[in-house]
Short mmCIF file of C-alpha atoms in Angstrom, two decimals:
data_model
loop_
_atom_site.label_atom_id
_atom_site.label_comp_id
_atom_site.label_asym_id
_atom_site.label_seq_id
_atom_site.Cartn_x
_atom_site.Cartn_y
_atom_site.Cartn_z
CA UNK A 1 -5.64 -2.77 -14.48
CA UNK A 2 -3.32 -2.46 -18.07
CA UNK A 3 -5.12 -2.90 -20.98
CA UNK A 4 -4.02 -3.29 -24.60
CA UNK A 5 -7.61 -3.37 -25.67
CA UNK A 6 -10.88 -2.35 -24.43
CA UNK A 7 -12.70 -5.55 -24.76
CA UNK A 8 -11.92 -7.45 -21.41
CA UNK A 9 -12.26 -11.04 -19.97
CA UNK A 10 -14.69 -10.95 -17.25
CA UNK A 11 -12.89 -13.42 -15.43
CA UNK A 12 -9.66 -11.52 -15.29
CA UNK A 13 -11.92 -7.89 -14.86
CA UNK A 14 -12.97 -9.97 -11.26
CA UNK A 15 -9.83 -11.40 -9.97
CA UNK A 16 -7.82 -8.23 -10.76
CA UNK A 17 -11.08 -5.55 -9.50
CA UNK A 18 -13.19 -6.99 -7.46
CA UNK A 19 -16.44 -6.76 -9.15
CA UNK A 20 -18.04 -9.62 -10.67
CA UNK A 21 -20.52 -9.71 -13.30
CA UNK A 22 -24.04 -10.84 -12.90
CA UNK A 23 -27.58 -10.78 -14.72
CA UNK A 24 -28.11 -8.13 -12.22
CA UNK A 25 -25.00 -5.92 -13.04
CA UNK A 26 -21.52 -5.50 -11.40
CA UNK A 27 -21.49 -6.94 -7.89
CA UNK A 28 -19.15 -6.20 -4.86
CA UNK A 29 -20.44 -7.93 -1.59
CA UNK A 30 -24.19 -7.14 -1.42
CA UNK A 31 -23.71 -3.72 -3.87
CA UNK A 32 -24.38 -4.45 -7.49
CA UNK A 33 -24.56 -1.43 -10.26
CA UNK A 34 -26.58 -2.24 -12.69
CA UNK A 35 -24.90 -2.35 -16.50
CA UNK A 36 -26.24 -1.08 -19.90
CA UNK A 37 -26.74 -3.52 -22.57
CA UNK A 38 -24.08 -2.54 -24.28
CA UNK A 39 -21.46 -3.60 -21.28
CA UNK A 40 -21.37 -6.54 -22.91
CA UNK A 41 -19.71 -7.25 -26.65
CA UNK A 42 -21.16 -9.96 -29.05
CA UNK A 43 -18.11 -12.87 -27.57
CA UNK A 44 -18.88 -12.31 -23.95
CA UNK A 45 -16.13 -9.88 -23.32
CA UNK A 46 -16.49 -6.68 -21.66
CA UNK A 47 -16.88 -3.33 -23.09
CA UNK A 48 -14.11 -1.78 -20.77
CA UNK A 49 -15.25 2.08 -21.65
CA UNK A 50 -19.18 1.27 -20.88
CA UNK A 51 -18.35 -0.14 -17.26
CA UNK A 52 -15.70 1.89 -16.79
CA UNK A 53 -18.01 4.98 -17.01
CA UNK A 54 -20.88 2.43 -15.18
CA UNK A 55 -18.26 2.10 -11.86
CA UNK A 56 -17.04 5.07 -12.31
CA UNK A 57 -13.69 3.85 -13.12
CA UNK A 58 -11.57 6.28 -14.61
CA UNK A 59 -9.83 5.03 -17.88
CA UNK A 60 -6.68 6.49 -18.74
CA UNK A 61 -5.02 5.95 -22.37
CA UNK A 62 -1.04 6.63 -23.34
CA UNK A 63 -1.37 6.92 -26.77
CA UNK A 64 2.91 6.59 -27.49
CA UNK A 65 2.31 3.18 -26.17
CA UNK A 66 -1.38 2.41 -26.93
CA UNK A 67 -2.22 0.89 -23.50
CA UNK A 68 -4.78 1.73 -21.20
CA UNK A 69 -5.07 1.74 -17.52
CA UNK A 70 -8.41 1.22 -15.80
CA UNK A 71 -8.29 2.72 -12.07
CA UNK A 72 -10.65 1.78 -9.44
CA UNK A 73 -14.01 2.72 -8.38
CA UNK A 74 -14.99 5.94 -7.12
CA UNK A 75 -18.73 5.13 -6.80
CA UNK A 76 -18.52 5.75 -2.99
CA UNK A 77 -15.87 8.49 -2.35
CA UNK A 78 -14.12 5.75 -0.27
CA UNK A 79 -11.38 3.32 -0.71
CA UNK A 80 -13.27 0.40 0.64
CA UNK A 81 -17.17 -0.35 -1.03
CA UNK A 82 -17.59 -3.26 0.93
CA UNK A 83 -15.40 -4.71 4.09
CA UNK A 84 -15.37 -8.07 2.51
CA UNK A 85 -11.66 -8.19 1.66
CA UNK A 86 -10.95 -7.82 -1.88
CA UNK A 87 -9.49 -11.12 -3.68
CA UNK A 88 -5.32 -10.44 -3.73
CA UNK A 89 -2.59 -12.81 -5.23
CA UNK A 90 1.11 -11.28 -4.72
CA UNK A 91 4.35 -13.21 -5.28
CA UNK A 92 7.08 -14.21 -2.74
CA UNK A 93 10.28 -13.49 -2.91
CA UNK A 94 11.01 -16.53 -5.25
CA UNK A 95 7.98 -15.90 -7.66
CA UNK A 96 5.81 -18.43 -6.10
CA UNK A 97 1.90 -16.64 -5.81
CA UNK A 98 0.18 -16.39 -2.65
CA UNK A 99 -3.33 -16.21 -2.03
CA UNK A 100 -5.00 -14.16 0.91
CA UNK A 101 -8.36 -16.31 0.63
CA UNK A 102 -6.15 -19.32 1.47
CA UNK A 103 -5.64 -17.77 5.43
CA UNK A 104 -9.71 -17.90 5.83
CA UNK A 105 -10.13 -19.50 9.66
CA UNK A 106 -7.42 -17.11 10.76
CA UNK A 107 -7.37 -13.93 11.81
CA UNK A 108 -4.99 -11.97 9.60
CA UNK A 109 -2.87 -8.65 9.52
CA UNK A 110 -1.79 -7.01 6.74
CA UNK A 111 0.86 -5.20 7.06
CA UNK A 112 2.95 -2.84 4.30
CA UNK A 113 6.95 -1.76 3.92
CA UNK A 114 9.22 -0.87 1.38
CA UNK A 115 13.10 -0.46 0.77
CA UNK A 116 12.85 3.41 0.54
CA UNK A 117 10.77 3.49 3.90
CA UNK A 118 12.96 3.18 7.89
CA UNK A 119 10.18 0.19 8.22
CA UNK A 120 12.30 -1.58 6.66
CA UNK A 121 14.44 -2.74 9.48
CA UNK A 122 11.39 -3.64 11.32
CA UNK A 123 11.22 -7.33 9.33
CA UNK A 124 12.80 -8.89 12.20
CA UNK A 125 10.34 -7.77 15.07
CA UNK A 126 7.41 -8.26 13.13
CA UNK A 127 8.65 -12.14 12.69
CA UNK A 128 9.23 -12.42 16.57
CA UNK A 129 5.33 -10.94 16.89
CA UNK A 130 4.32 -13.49 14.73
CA UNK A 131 5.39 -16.43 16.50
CA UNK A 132 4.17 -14.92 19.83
CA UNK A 133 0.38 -14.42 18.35
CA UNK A 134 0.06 -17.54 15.86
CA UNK A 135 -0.91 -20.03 18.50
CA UNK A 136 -3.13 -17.86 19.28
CA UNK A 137 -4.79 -17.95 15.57
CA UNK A 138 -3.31 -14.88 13.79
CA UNK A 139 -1.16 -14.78 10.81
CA UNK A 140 0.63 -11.65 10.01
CA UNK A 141 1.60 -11.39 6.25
CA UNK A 142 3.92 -8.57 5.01
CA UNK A 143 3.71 -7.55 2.12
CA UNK A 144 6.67 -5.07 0.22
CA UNK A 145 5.02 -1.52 -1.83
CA UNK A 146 8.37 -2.00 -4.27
CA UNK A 147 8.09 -1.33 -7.44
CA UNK A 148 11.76 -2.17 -8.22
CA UNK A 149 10.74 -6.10 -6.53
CA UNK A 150 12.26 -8.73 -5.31
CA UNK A 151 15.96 -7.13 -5.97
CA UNK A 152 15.07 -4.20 -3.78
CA UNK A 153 13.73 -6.00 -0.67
CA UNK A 154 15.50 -9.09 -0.83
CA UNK A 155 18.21 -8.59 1.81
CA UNK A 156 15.27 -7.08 3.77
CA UNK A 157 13.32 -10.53 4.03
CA UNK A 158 16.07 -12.40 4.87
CA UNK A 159 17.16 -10.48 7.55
CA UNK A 160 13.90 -11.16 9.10
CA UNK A 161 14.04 -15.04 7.80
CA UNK A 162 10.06 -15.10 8.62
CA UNK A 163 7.59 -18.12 9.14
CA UNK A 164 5.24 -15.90 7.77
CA UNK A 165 4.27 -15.21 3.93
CA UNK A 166 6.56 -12.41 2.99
CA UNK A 167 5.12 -11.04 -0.05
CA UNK A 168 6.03 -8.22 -2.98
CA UNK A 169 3.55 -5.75 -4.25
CA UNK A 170 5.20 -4.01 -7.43
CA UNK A 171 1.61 -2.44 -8.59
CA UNK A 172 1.34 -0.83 -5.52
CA UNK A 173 -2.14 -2.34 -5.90
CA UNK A 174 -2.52 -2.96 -2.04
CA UNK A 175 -3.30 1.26 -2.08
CA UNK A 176 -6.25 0.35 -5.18
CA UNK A 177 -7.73 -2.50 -3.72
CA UNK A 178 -7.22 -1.40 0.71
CA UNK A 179 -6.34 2.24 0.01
CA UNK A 180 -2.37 2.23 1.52
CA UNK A 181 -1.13 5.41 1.23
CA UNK A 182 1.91 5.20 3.37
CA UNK A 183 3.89 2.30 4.82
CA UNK A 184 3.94 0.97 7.19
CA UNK A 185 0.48 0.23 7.27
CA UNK A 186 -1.93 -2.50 8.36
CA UNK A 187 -5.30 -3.82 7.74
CA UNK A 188 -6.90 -6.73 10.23
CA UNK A 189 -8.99 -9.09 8.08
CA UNK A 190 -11.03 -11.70 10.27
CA UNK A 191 -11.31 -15.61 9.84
CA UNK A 192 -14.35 -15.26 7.42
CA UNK A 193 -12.64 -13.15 5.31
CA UNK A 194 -14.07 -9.70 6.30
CA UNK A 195 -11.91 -6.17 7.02
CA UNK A 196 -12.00 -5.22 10.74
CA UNK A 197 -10.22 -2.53 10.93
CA UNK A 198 -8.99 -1.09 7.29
CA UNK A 199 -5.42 0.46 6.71
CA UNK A 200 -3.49 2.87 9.81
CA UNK A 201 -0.37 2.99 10.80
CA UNK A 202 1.26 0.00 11.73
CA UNK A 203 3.91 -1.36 14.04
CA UNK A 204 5.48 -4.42 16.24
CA UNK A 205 5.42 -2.37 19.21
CA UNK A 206 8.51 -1.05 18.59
CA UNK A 207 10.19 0.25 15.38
CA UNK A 208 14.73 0.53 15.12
CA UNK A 209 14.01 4.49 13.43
CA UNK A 210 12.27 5.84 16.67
CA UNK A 211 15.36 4.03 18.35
CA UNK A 212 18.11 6.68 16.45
CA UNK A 213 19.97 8.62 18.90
CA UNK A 214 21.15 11.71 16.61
CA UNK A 215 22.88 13.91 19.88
CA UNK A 216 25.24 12.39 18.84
CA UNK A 217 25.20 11.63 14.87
CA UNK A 218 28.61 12.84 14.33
CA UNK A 219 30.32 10.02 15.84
CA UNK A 220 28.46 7.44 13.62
CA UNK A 221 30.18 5.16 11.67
CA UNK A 222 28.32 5.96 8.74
CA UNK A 223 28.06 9.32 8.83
CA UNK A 224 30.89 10.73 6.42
CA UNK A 225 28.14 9.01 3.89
CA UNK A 226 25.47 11.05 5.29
CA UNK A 227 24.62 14.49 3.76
CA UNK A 228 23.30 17.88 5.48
CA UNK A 229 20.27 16.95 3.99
CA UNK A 230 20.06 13.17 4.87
CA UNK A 231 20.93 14.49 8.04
CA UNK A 232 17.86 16.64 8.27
CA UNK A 233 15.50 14.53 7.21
CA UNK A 234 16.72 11.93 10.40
CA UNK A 235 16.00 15.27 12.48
CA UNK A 236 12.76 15.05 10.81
CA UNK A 237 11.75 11.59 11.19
CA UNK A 238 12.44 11.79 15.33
CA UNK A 239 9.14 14.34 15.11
CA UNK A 240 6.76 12.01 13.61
CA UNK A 241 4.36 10.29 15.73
CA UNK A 242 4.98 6.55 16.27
CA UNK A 243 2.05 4.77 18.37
CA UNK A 244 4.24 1.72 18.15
CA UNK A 245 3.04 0.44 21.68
CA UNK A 246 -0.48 1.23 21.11
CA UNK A 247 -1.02 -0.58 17.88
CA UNK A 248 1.10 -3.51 19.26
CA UNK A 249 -1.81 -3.65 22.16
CA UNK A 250 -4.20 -3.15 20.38
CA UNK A 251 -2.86 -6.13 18.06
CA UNK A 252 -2.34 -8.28 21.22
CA UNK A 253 -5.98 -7.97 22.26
CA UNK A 254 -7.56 -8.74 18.82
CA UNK A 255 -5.49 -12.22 18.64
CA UNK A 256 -7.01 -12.59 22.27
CA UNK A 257 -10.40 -11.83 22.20
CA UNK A 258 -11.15 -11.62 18.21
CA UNK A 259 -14.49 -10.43 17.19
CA UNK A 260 -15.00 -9.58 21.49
CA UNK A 261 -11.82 -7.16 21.40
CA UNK A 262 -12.60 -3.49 21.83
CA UNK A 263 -10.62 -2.47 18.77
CA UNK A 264 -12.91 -4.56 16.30
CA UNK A 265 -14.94 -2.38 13.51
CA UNK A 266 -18.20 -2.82 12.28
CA UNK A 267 -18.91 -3.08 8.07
CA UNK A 268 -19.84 0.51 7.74
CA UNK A 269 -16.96 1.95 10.43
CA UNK A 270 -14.59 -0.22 8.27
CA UNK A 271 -16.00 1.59 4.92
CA UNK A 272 -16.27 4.80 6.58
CA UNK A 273 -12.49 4.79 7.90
CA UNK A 274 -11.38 4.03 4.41
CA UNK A 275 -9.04 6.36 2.59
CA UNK A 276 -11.14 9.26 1.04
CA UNK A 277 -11.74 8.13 -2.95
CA UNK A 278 -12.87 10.76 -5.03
CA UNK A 279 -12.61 11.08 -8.81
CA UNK A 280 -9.31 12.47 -8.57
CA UNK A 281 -7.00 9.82 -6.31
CA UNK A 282 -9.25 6.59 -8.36
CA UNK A 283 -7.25 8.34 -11.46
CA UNK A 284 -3.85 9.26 -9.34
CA UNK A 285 -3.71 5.22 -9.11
CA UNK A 286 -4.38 4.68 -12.86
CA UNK A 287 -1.84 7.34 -13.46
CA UNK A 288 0.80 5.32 -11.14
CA UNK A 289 0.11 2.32 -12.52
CA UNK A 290 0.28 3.20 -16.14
CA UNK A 291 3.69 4.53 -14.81
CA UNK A 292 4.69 1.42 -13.00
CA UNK A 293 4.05 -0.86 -16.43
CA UNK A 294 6.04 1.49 -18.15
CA UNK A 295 8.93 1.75 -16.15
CA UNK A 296 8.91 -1.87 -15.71
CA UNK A 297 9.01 -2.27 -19.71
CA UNK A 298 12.35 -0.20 -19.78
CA UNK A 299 10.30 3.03 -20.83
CA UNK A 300 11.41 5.00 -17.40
CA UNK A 301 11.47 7.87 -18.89
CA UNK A 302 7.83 7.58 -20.06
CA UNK A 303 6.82 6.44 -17.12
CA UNK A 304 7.46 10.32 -15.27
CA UNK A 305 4.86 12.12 -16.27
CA UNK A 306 2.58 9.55 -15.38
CA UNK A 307 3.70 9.87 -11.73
CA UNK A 308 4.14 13.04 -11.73
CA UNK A 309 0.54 13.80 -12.60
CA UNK A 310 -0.33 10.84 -10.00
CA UNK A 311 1.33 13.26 -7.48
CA UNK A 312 -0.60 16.27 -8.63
CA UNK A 313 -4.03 14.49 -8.11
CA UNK A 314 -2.91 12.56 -4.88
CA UNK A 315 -0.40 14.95 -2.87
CA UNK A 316 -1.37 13.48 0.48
CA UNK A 317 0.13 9.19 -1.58
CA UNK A 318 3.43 9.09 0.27
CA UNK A 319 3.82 5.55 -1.85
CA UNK A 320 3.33 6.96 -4.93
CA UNK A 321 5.62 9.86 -4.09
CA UNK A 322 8.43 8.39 -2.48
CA UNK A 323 8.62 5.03 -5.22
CA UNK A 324 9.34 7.70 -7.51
CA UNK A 325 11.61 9.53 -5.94
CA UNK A 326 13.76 7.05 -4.83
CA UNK A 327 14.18 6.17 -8.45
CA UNK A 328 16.24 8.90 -9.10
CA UNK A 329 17.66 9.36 -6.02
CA UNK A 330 17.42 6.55 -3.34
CA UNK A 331 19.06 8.11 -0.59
CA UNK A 332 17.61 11.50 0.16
CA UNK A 333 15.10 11.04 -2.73
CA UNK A 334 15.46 14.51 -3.55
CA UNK A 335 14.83 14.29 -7.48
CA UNK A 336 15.91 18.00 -8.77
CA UNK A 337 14.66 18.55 -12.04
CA UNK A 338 12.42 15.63 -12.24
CA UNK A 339 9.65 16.00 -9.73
CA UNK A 340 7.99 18.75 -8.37
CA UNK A 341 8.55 17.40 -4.52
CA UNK A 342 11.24 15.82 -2.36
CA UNK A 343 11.13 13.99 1.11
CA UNK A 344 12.88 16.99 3.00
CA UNK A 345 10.50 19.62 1.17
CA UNK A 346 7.59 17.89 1.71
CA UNK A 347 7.65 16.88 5.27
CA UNK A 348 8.32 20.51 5.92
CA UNK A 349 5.61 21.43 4.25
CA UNK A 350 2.93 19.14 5.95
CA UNK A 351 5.08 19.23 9.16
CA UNK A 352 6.44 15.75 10.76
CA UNK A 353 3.98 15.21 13.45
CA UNK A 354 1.23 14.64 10.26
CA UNK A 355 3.33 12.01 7.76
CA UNK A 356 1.37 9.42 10.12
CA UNK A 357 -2.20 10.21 11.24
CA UNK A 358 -3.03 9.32 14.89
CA UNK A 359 -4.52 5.97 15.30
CA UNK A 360 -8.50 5.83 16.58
CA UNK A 361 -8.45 3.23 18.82
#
């Protein structure tokens, strides 16, 4: 959440957080913290450095631009406090904001891409899923980890020309409020609103990358364009592991059966499952988004060290990695000079077969 000032609507603290004030504290589904006195300035606003400190909210300031970015709660150590699904409004592709709570009765999945990610090619099978399952009372919604928008994704989206909403997340604030650190990923969230199974690798049973054949790479069309590196990180890609049928079954069963299918989650296994959220990655996402605002403002520059300190406290955030990267170099997003890492470098390091963990069914 930017701030310009530490005083805070309460309103706009909910919508944007998650946690709503009441005479008992700050409230999340059925966890409330209680608040000091002082949480509360004489117009009703909020004293943004008392609950910051309260939630455990780390509160980053850049003082060239006197804003302030206030990252999420770390109370926990996990992503997820509660499996009630966090409140999220996201544009479409023509500006027009979306609302998850307006899918309650359905089951829904979640599921993330971006332009700098091979899951970007996999718009079309995910809108040939989704006709397949609706009748059967699931909605998928996709929704684009791009900070660079609707400019970056557009040809994307209407490649796939989906029924579906097709939605753009420029905050990256799908990794703050359902703790996405890669794409694709996807989170099931049931007809009353609650997370069934939080974020994991996620595909329509088959994905065009795993498809490559690169035998024979030098007789593609394309490839005079491709480097010795670009070329190496294909070679890469064909090691990671892609459960594409499994999650596609498991999918399949969950718009059959619902709350009866096998792959459904209890609360706590939801919260448990979570991304890991201690001290350190609830600032890496203050960090990127401080970055995000600024880069967005025309201060790109500014926005660096931001992200590259987001990096530093988060090295496992392929999103926040890779956005920045591509920035500078889109292609091989190999950033000499500017970031510490690169996509070649590492994968290498942290070895293929690990970009996605395995899925527990």
């Amino acid at each position: 959440m930017i701030l310009t000032a530490l005083d805070i609507d309460p309103t706009q603290f909910e919508q944007r957080t998650g946690w709503s004030i009441k005479p008992q504290g700050a409230c999340k589904g059925e966890q409330c913290v209680p608040l000091p006195a002082n949480a509360r300035n004489a117009n009703g606003s909020l004293n943004g450095a008392v609950v910051a400190e309260a939630l455990g909210m780390p509160l980053i300031k850049d003082e060239k631009h006197q804003l302030w970015a206030l990252g999420p709660e770390s109370l926990t150590g996990r992503a997820l406090t509660t499996a009630q699904a966090p409140h999220l409004v996201l544009p479409d592709l023509e500006g027009k904001l979306f609302e998850l709570a307006s899918l309650r009765g359905k089951k829904v999945l979640l599921t993330t891409w971006a332009s700098w990610c091979g899951c970007r090619t996999d718009g079309p099978i995910w809108a040939e899923v989704r006709e397949r399952l609706y009748p059967k009372g699931l909605e998928i919604v996709t929704v684009a980890m791009d900070t660079a928008g609707a400019d970056a994704v557009r040809e994307w989206i209407e490649l796939a020309n989906p029924r579906h909403p097709a939605l753009i997340d420029q905050a990256h604030i799908m990794g703050e409020l359902f703790g996405v650190v890669n794409v694709p990923n996807g989170i099931w969230i049931n007809e009353a609103g609650v997370i069934v199974r939080p974020a994991e690798p996620s595909w329509p049973g088959r994905t065009p990358v795993t498809e490559m054949e690169l035998d024979d790479i030098e007789k593609w069309e394309s490839v005079k364009q491709l480097t010795p590196a670009h070329v190496q990180i294909l070679r890469e890609v064909k090691k990671m592991r892609f459960e594409t049928e499994l999650y596609l079954q498991m999918l399949e069963d969950w718009a059959e059966h619902g709350a009866n299918s096998q792959y459904v989650l209890s609360e706590q296994e939801v919260i448990d499952r979570s991304q890991p959220r201690p001290p350190a990655v609830a600032q890496a996402a203050a960090r990127y988004e401080l970055g995000q605002h600024l880069h967005l403002a025309g201060h790109h520059d500014d926005a660096i060290p931001h992200w590259r300190e987001a990096h530093r406290l988060q090295p496992d955030n392929w999103t926040y990695k890779r956005q920045a990267w591509s920035f500078e170099d889109p292609t091989v997003q190999d950033p000499k000079g500017v970031y510490d890492g690169s996509m070649l470098g590492d994968l290498l390091e942290v070895g293929a077969i690990n970009y996605y963990p395995k899925i527990i069914p």
